[in-house]
CSV table of C-alpha atoms in Angstrom, one decimal:
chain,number,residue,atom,x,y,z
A,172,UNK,CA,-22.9,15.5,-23.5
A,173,UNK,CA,-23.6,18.7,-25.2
A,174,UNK,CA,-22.4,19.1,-29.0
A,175,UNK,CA,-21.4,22.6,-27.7
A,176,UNK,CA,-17.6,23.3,-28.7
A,177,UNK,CA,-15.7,23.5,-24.8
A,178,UNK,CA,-12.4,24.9,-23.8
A,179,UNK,CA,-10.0,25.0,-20.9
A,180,UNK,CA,-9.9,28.5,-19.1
A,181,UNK,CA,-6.1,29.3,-19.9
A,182,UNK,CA,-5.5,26.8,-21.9
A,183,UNK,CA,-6.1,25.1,-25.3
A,184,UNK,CA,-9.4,24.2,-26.8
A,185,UNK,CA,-10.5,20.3,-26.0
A,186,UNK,CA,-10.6,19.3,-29.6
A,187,UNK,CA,-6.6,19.8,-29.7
A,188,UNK,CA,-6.5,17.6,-26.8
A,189,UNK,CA,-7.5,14.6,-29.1
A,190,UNK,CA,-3.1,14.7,-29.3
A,191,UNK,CA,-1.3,12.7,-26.7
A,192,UNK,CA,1.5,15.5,-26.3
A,193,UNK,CA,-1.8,18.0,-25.9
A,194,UNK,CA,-3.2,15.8,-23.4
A,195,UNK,CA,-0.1,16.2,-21.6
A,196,UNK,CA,0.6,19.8,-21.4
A,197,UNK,CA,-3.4,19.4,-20.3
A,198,UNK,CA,-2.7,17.6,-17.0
A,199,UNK,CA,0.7,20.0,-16.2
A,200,UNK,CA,-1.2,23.5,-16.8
A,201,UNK,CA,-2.9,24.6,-13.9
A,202,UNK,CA,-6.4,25.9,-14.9
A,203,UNK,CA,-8.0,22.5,-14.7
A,204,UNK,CA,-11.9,23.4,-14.8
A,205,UNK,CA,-13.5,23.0,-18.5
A,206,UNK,CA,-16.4,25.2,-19.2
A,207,UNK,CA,-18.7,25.6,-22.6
A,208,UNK,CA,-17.8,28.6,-24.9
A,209,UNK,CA,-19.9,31.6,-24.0
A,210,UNK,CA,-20.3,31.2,-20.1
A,211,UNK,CA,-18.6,33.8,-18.1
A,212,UNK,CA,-16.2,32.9,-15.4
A,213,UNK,CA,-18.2,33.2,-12.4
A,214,UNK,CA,-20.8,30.5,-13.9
A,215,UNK,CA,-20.8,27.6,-12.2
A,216,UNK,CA,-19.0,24.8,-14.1
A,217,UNK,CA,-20.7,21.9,-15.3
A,218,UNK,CA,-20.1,18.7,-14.1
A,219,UNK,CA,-19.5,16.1,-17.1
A,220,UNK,CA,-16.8,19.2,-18.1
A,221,UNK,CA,-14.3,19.0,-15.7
A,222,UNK,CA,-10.7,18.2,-16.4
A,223,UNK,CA,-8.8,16.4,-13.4
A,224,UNK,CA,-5.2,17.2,-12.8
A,225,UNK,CA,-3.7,13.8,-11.5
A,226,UNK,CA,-1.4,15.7,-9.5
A,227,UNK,CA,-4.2,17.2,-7.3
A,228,UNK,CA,-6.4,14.6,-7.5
A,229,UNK,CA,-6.9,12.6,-4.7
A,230,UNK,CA,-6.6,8.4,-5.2
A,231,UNK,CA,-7.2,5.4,-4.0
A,232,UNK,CA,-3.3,4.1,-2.2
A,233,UNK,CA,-2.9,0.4,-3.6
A,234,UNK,CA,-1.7,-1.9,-1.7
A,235,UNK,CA,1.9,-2.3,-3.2
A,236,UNK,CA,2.4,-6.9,-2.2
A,237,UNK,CA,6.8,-6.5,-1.0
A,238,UNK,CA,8.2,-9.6,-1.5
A,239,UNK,CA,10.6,-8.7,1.8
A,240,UNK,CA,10.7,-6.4,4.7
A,241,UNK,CA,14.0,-4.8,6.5
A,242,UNK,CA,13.8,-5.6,10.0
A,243,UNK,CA,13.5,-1.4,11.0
A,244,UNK,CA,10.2,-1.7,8.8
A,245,UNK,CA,8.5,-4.6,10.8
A,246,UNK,CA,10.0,-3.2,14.0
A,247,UNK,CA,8.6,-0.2,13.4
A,248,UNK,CA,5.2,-1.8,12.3
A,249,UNK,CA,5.1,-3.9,15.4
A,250,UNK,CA,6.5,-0.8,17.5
A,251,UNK,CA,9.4,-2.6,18.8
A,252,UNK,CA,12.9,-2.3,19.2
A,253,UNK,CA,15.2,-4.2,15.9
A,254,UNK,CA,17.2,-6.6,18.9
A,255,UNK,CA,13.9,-8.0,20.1
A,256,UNK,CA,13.4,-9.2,16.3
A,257,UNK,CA,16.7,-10.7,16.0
A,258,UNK,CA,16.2,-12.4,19.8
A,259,UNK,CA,12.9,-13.9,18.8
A,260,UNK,CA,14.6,-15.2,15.4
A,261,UNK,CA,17.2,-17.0,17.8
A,262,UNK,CA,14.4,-18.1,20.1
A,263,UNK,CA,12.0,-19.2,17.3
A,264,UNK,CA,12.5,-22.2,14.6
A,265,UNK,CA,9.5,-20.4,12.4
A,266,UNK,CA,11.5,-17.0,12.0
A,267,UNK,CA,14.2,-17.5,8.8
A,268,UNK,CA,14.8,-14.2,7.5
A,269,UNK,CA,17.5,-14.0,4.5
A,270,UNK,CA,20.4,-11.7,4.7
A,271,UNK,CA,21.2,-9.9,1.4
A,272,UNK,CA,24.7,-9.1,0.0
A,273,UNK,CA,25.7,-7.0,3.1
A,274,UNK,CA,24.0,-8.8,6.0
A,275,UNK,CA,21.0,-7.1,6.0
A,276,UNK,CA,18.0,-8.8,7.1
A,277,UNK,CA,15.1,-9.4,4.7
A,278,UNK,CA,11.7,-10.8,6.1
A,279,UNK,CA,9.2,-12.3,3.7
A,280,UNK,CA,5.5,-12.1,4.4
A,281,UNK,CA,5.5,-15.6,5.9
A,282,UNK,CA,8.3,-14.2,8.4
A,283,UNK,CA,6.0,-11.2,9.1
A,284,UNK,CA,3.3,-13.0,9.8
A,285,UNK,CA,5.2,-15.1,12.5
A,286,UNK,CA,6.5,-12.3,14.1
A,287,UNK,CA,2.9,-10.8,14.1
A,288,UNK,CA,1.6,-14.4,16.1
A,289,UNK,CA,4.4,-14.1,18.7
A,290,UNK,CA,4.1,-10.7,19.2
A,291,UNK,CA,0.2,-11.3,19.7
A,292,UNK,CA,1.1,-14.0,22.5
A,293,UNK,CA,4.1,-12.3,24.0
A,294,UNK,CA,3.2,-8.8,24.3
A,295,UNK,CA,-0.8,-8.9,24.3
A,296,UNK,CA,-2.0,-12.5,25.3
A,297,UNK,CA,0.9,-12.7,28.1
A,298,UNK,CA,3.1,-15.8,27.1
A,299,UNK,CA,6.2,-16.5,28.2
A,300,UNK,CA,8.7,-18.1,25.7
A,301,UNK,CA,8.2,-21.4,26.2
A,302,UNK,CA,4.9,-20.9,26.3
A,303,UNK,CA,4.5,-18.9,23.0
A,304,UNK,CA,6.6,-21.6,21.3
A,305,UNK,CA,4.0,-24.6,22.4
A,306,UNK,CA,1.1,-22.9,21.0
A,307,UNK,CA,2.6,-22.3,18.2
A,308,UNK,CA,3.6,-25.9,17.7
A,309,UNK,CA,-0.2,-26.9,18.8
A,310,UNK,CA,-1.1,-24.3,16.2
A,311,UNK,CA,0.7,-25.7,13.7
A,312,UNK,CA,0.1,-29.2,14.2
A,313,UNK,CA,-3.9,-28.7,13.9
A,314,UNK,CA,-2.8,-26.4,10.7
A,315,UNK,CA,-1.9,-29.5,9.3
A,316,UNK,CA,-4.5,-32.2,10.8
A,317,UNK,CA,-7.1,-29.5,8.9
A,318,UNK,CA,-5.2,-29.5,5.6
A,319,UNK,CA,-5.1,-33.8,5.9
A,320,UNK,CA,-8.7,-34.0,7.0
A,321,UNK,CA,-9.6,-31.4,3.6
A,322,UNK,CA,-7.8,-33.6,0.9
């Protein structure tokens, strides 16, 4: 980087931003682009010298892990209507969602991922029921004749 002294158009110089409070008022100010002392505004900026304000920035969404899902969030994730959800948890042993203080229902991921398998073999594969519940249990049982076979 250039030894060159820098400042913010519109704002303070960079050395003051060395202050946490400075650095601050930096990221809330609008003019965000840094350029060396001397250059007139329609310069092009350089590179290394530009100050990003977070607020405009584009980033990367994280995947935030929920410990639980309402049922209007998975229904809406599966695109189905809340009563098929609370059918399928009658229908299906594998389904245990918790209720909260006022009845709510709370799916974990596990639940999720349930309802994600049944939707797959009702809705897309075709399954009845019945049907949907036996490959789950043949699933299930070669789940576990895997995990035996592994230890």
């Amino acid at each position: 980087m250039s030894k060159r002294k820098a400042r913010i158009i519109g704002t303070s110089t960079v050395e003051d931003l060395s202050s946490e409070q400075n650095f601050k008022k930096m990221w809330n100010d609008t003019p965000t682009i840094m350029k060396r002392t001397g250059e007139k505004l329609g310069d092009k900026p350089i590179p290394y010298n530009v100050a990003i304000n977070p607020n405009k920035m584009p980033y990367k969404h994280k995947e935030i892990e929920k410990r639980y899902f309402t049922i209007g969030e998975v229904a809406k994730k599966l695109n189905v209507a809340t009563s098929l959800l609370r059918f399928w948890e009658e229908e299906f042993d594998q389904i245990h969602p918790k209720k909260n203080k006022k009845g709510n229902r709370q799916y974990s991921p596990d639940d999720v991922r349930w309802i994600g398998r049944i939707y797959h073999l009702v809705k897309v594969r075709g399954f009845q029921l019945w049907g949907a519940r036996k490959e789950l249990k043949i699933e299930a049982a070669e789940n576990i004749s895997i995990l035996i076979a592994g230890k």
